[in-house]
Short mmCIF file of C-alpha atoms and ligand atoms in Angstrom, two decimals:
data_model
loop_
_atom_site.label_atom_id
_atom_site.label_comp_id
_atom_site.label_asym_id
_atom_site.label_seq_id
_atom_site.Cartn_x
_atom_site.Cartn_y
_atom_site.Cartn_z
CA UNK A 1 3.37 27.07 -9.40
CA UNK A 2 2.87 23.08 -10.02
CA UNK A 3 -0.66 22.93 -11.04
CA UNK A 4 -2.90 19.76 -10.51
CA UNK A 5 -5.42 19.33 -13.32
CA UNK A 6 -8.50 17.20 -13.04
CA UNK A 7 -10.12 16.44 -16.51
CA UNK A 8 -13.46 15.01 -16.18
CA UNK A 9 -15.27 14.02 -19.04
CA UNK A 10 -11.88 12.49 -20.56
CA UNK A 11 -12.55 10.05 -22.83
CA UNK A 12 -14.87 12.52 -25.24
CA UNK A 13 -14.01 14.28 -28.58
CA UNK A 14 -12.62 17.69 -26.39
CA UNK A 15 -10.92 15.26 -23.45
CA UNK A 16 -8.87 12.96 -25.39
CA UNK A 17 -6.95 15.92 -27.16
CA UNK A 18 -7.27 18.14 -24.06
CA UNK A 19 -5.68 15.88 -21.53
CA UNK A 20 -2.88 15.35 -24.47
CA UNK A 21 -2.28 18.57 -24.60
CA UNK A 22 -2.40 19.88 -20.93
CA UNK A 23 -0.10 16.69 -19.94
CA UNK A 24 2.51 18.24 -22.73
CA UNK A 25 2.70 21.26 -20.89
CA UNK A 26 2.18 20.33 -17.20
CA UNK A 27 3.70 16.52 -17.55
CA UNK A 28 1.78 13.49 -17.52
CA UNK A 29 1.41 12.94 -13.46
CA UNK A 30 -0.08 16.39 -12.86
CA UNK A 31 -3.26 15.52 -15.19
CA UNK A 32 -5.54 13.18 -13.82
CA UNK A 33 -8.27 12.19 -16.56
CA UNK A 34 -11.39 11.21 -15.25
CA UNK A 35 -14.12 9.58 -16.92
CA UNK A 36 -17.26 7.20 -16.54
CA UNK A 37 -15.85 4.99 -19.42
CA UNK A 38 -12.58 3.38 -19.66
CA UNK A 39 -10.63 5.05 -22.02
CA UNK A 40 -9.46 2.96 -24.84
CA UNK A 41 -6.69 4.68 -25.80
CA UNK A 42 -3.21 6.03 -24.64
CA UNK A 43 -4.79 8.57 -21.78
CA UNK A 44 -4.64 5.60 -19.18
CA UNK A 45 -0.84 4.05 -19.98
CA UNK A 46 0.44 8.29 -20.36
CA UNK A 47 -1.18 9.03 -16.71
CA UNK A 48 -3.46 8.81 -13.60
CA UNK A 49 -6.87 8.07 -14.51
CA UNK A 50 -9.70 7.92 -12.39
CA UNK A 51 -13.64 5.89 -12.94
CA UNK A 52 -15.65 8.94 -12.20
CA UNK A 53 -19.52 9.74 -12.39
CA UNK A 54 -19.84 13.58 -11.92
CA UNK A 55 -23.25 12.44 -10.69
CA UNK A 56 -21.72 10.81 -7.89
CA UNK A 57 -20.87 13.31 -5.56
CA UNK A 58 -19.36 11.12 -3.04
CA UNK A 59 -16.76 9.36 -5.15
CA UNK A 60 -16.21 12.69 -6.85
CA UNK A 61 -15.63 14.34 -3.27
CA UNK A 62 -12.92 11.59 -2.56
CA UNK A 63 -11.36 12.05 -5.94
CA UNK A 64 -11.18 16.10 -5.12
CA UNK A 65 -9.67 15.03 -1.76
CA UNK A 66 -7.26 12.88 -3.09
CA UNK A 67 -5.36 14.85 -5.72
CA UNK A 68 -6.32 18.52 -4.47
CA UNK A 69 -6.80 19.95 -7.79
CA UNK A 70 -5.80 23.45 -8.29
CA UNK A 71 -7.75 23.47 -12.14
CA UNK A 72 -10.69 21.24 -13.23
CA UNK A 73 -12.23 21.08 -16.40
CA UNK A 74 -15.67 19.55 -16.60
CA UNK A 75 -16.28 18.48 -20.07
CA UNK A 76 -18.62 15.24 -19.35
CA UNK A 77 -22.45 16.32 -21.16
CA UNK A 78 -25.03 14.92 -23.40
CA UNK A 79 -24.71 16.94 -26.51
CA UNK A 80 -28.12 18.29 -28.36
CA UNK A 81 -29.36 15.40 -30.21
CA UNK A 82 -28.41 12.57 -27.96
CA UNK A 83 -30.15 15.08 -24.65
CA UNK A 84 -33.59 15.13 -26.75
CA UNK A 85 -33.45 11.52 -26.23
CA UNK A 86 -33.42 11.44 -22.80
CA UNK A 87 -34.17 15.25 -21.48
CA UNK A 88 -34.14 14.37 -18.03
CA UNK A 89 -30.73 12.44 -18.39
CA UNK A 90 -29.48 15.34 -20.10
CA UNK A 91 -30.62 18.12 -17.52
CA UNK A 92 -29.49 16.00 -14.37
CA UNK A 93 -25.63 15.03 -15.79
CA UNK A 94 -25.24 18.48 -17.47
CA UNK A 95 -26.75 21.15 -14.40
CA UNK A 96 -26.07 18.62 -11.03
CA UNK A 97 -22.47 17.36 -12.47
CA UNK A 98 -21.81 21.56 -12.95
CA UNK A 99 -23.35 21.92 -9.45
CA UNK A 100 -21.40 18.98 -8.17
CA UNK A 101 -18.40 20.17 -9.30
CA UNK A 102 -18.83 24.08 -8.40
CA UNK A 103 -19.23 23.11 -4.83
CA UNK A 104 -16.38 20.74 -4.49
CA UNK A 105 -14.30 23.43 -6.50
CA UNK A 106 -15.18 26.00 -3.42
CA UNK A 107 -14.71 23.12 -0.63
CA UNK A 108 -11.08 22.13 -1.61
CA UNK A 109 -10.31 25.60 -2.88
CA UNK A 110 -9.84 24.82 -6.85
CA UNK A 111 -7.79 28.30 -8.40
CA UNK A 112 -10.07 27.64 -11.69
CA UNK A 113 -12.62 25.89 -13.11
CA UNK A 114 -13.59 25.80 -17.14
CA UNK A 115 -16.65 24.85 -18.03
CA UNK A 116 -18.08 25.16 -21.74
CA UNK A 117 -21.07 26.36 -22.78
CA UNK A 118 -22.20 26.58 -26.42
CA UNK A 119 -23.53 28.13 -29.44
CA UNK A 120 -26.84 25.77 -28.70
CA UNK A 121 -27.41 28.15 -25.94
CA UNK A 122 -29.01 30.69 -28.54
CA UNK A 123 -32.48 30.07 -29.81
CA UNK A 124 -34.81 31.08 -32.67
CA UNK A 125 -35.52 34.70 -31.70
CA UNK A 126 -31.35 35.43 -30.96
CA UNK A 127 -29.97 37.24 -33.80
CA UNK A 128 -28.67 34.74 -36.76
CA UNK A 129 -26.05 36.92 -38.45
CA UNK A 130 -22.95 37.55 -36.26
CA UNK A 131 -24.72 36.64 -33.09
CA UNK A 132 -23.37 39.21 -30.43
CA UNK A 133 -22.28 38.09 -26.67
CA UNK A 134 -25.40 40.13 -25.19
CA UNK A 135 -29.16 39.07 -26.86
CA UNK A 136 -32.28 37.27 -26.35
CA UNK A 137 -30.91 33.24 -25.33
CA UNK A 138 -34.37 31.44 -25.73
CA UNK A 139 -33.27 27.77 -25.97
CA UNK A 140 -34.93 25.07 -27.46
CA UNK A 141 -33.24 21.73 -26.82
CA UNK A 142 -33.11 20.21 -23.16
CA UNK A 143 -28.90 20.76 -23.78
CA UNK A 144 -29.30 24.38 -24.87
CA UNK A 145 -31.61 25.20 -22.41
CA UNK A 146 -29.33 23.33 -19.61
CA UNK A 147 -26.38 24.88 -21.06
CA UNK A 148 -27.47 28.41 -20.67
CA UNK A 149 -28.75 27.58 -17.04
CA UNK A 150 -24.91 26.60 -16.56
CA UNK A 151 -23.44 29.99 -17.39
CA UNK A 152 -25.82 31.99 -15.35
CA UNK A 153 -24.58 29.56 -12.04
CA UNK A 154 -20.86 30.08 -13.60
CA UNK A 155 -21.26 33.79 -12.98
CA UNK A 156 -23.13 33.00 -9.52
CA UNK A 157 -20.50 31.41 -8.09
CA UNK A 158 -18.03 33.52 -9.68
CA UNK A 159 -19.60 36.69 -8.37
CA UNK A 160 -21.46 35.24 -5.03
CA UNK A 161 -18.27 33.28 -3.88
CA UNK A 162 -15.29 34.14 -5.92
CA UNK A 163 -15.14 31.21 -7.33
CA UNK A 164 -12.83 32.14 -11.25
CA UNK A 165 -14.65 29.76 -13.51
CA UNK A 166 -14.01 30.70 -17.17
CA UNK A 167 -16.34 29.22 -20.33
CA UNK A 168 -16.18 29.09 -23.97
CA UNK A 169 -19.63 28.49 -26.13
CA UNK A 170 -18.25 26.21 -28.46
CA UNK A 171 -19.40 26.37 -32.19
CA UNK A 172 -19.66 22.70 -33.42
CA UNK A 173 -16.16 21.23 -33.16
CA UNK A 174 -14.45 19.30 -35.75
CA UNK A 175 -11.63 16.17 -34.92
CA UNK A 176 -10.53 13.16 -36.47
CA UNK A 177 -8.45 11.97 -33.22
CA UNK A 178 -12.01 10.75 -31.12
CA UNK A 179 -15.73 10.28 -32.50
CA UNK A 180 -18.20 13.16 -31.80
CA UNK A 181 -20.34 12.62 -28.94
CA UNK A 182 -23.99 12.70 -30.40
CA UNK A 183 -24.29 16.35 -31.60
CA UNK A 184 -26.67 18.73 -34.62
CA UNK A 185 -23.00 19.56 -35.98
CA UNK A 186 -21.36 15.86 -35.85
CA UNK A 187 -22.64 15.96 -39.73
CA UNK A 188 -19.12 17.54 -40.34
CA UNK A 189 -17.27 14.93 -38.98
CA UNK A 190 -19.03 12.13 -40.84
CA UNK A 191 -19.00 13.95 -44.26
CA UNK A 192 -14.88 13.27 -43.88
CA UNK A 193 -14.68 9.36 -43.11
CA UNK A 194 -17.16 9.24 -45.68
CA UNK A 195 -15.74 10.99 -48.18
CA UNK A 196 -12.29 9.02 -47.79
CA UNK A 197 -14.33 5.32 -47.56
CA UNK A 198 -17.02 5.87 -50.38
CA UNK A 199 -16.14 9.31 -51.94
CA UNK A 200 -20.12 9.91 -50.84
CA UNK A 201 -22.10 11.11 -47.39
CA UNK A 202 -25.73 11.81 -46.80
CA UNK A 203 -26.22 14.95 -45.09
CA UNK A 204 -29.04 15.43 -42.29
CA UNK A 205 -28.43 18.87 -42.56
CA UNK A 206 -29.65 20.40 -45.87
CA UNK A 207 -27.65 22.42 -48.26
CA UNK A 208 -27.87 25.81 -46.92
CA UNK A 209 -27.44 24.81 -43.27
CA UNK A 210 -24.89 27.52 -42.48
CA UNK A 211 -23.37 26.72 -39.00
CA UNK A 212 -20.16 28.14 -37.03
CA UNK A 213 -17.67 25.36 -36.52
CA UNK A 214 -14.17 25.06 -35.19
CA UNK A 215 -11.75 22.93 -35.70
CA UNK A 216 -10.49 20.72 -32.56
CA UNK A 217 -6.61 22.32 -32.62
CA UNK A 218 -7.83 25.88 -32.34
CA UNK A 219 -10.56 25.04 -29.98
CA UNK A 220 -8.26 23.20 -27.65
CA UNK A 221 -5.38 26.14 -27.83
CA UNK A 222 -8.44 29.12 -27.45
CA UNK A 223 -9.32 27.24 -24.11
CA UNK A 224 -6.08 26.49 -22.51
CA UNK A 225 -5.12 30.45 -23.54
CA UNK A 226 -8.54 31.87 -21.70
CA UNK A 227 -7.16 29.37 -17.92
CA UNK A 228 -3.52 31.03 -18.84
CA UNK A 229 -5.16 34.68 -19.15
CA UNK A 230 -4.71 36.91 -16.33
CA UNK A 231 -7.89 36.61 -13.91
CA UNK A 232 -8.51 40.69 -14.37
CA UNK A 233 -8.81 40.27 -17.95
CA UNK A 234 -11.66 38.20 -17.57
CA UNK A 235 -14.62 40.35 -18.30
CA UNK A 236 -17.03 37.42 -19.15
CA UNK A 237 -18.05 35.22 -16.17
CA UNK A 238 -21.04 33.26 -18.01
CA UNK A 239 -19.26 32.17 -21.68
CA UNK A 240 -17.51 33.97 -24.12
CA UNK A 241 -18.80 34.13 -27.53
CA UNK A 242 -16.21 31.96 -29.93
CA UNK A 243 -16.76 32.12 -33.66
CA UNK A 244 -14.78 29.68 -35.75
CA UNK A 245 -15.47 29.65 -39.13
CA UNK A 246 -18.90 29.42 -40.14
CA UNK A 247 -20.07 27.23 -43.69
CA UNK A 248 -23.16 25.10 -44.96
CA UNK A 249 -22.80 21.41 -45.95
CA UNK A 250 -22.82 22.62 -49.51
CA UNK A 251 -19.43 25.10 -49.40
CA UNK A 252 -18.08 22.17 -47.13
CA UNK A 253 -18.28 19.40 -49.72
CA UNK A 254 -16.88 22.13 -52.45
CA UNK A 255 -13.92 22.45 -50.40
CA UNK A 256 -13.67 18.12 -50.06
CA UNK A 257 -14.03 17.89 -54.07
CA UNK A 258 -10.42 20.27 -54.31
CA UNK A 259 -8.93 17.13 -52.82
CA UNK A 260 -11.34 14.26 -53.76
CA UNK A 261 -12.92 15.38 -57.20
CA UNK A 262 -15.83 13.00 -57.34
CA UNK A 263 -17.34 13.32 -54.27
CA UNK A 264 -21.00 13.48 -54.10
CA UNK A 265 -23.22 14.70 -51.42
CA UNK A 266 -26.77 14.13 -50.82
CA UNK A 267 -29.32 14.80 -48.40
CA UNK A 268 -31.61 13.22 -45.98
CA UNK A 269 -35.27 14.37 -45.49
CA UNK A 270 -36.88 15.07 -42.18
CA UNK A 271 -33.98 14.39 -40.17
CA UNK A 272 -34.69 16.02 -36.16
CA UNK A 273 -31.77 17.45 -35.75
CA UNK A 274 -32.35 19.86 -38.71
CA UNK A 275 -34.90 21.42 -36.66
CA UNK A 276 -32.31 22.54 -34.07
CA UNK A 277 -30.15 23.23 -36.15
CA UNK A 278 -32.19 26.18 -38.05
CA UNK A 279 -32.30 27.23 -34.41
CA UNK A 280 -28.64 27.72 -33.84
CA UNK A 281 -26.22 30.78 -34.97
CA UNK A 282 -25.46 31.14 -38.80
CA UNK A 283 -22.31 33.12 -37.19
CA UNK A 284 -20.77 34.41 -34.46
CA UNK A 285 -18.93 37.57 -33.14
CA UNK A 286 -16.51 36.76 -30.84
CA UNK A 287 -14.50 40.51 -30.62
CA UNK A 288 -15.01 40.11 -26.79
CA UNK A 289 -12.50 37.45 -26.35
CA UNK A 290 -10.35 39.12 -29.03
CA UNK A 291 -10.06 42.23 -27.06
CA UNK A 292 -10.16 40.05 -23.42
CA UNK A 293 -7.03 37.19 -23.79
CA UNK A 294 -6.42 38.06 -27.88
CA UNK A 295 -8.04 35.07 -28.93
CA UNK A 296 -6.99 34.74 -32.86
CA UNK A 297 -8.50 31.99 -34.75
CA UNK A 298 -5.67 29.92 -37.08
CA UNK A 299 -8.10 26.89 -39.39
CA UNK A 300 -9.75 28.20 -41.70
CA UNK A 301 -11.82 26.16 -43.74
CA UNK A 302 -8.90 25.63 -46.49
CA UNK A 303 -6.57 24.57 -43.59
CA UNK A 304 -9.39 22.08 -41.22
CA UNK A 305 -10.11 20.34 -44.63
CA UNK A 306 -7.01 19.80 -45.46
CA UNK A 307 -5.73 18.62 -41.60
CA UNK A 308 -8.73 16.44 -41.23
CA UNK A 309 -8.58 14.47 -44.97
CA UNK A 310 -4.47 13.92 -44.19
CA UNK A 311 -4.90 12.84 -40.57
CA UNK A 312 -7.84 10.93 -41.52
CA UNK A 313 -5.96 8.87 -44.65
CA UNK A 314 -2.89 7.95 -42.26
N1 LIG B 401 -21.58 20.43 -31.16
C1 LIG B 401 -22.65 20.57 -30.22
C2 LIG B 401 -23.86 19.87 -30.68
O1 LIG B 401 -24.05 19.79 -31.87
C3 LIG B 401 -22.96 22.01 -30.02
O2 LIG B 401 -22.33 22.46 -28.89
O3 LIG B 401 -24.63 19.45 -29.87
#
């Protein structure tokens, strides 16, 4: 079957190498990329794009008319730092654009819908060691909090009105190919341009920070493998666990020195976002999508450092 993939939420670090991808294997006119912002790069001269505020359920209803999508992926958020800037902002884009898009999914009878959630959907009292799929979710940021709302209406709509929406709790995700979007784990990101510009970054995560991360190529395969798995495989209907490979700022920069001996790393004090990020996973088990759609991870920390610091130089 000819699928017709909307992508909304485009032009961010997950949609520029998502619609790339999904346009490789369904060709360029069955992916329309959607996005509040025009995109400044390839996306719009490979494809259909469309100006689209997931807010804006009217011009979102006419874009769902239009192309009759048979998969959507709804990617457009405020991350965790950027959503304790503006909490309300955060809560209305990330819940009503889900809600927005749920119904219209249902209306003009989308096959499946991905969603992600994330590890800031855990809180301080969730386990920190190999955080299981099933434990206490008390989230403290306005994007955990709105994230873990999302799942439980994923699994609503899946179970209330058979609606096959499939999610993925990201660990902090790690690109060169588009900037972060205003995230606690964006520190891994910078710590490469910087070492490559000044052989030097200042952390506002301390040394022992340990967080799961993923890097973008896995992340982006894992999620086009979990819409390609067979819908009775699916055991998890609010977000599977994903793992990644989990380090602190400190193993991180040991791993930059094997290719750039004299970098130095030092450390800010009092930065917010340390503050959510001791409430995040130190790890993750992810043996549930193992066992669901045999999700194995391929960049380990050897491999992403080495990927990002020779994309990065050329
Ligand atoms: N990378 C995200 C953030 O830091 C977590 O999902 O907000």
């Amino acid at each position: 079957m000819k699928e017709t993939i909307l992508v909304i939420g485009s032009n961010g670090q997950i949609g520029t190498e998502l619609v790339t991808e999904l346009r490789k294997i369904h060709g360029e006119n069955h992916v329309i990329a959607c996005d509040i912002r025009r995109p400044d790069y390839d996306i719009k001269n490979a494809g259909p794009f469309e100006f689209v505020n997931v807010l804006e359920k009217d011009i979102l209803n006419n874009i769902f008319k239009k192309y009759k999508p048979t998969q959507v992926y709804l990617l457009a958020a405020l991350l965790s730092a950027t959503g304790e800037q503006n909490p309300k902002l955060a809560w209305d884009l990330n819940m009503n654009g889900l809600l927005n898009v749920l119904d219209l999914a249902l209306i003009y009878k989308t096959h499946r819908v991905y969603w992600p959630s994330s590890i800031a959907a855990f809180g301080v009292n969730s386990p920190k060691v190999n955080t299981p799929q099933y434990c206490i979710m008390d989230p403290n940021t306005v994007y955990g909090i709105s994230k873990l709302a999302g799942e439980r209406w994923c699994e609503y709509y899946f179970q209330k009105y058979g609606l096959d929406v499939r999610s993925i709790r990201y660990p902090g995700l790690i690109s060169w190919k588009a900037a972060p979007g205003g995230g606690t784990t964006d520190y891994a990101i910078h710590i490469f341009h910087d070492a490559l510009k000044k052989a030097s970054y200042t952390s506002f995560l301390s040394a022992q920070t340990q967080l799961p991360m993923m890097y973008m190529d896995d992340a982006i395969r894992g999620t086009i493998e979990l819409m390609n798995a067979p819908a009775e495989n699916i055991s998890i209907r609010s977000s599977y666990n994903f793992a990644g490979v989990s380090f602190t700022p400190e193993v991180l920069a040991a791993e930059i020195r094997k290719h750039i001996p004299d970098f130095k790393l030092s450390y800010m004090k009092n930065d917010p976002r340390q503050a959510i990020a001791n409430s995040w996973p130190q790890s993750i088990d992810d043996s549930q999508a193992q066992k669901d759609w045999n999700w194995k991870l391929e960049f380990d920390l050897a491999r992403m450092t080495e990927d990002m610091l020779h994309n990065l130089k050329s």
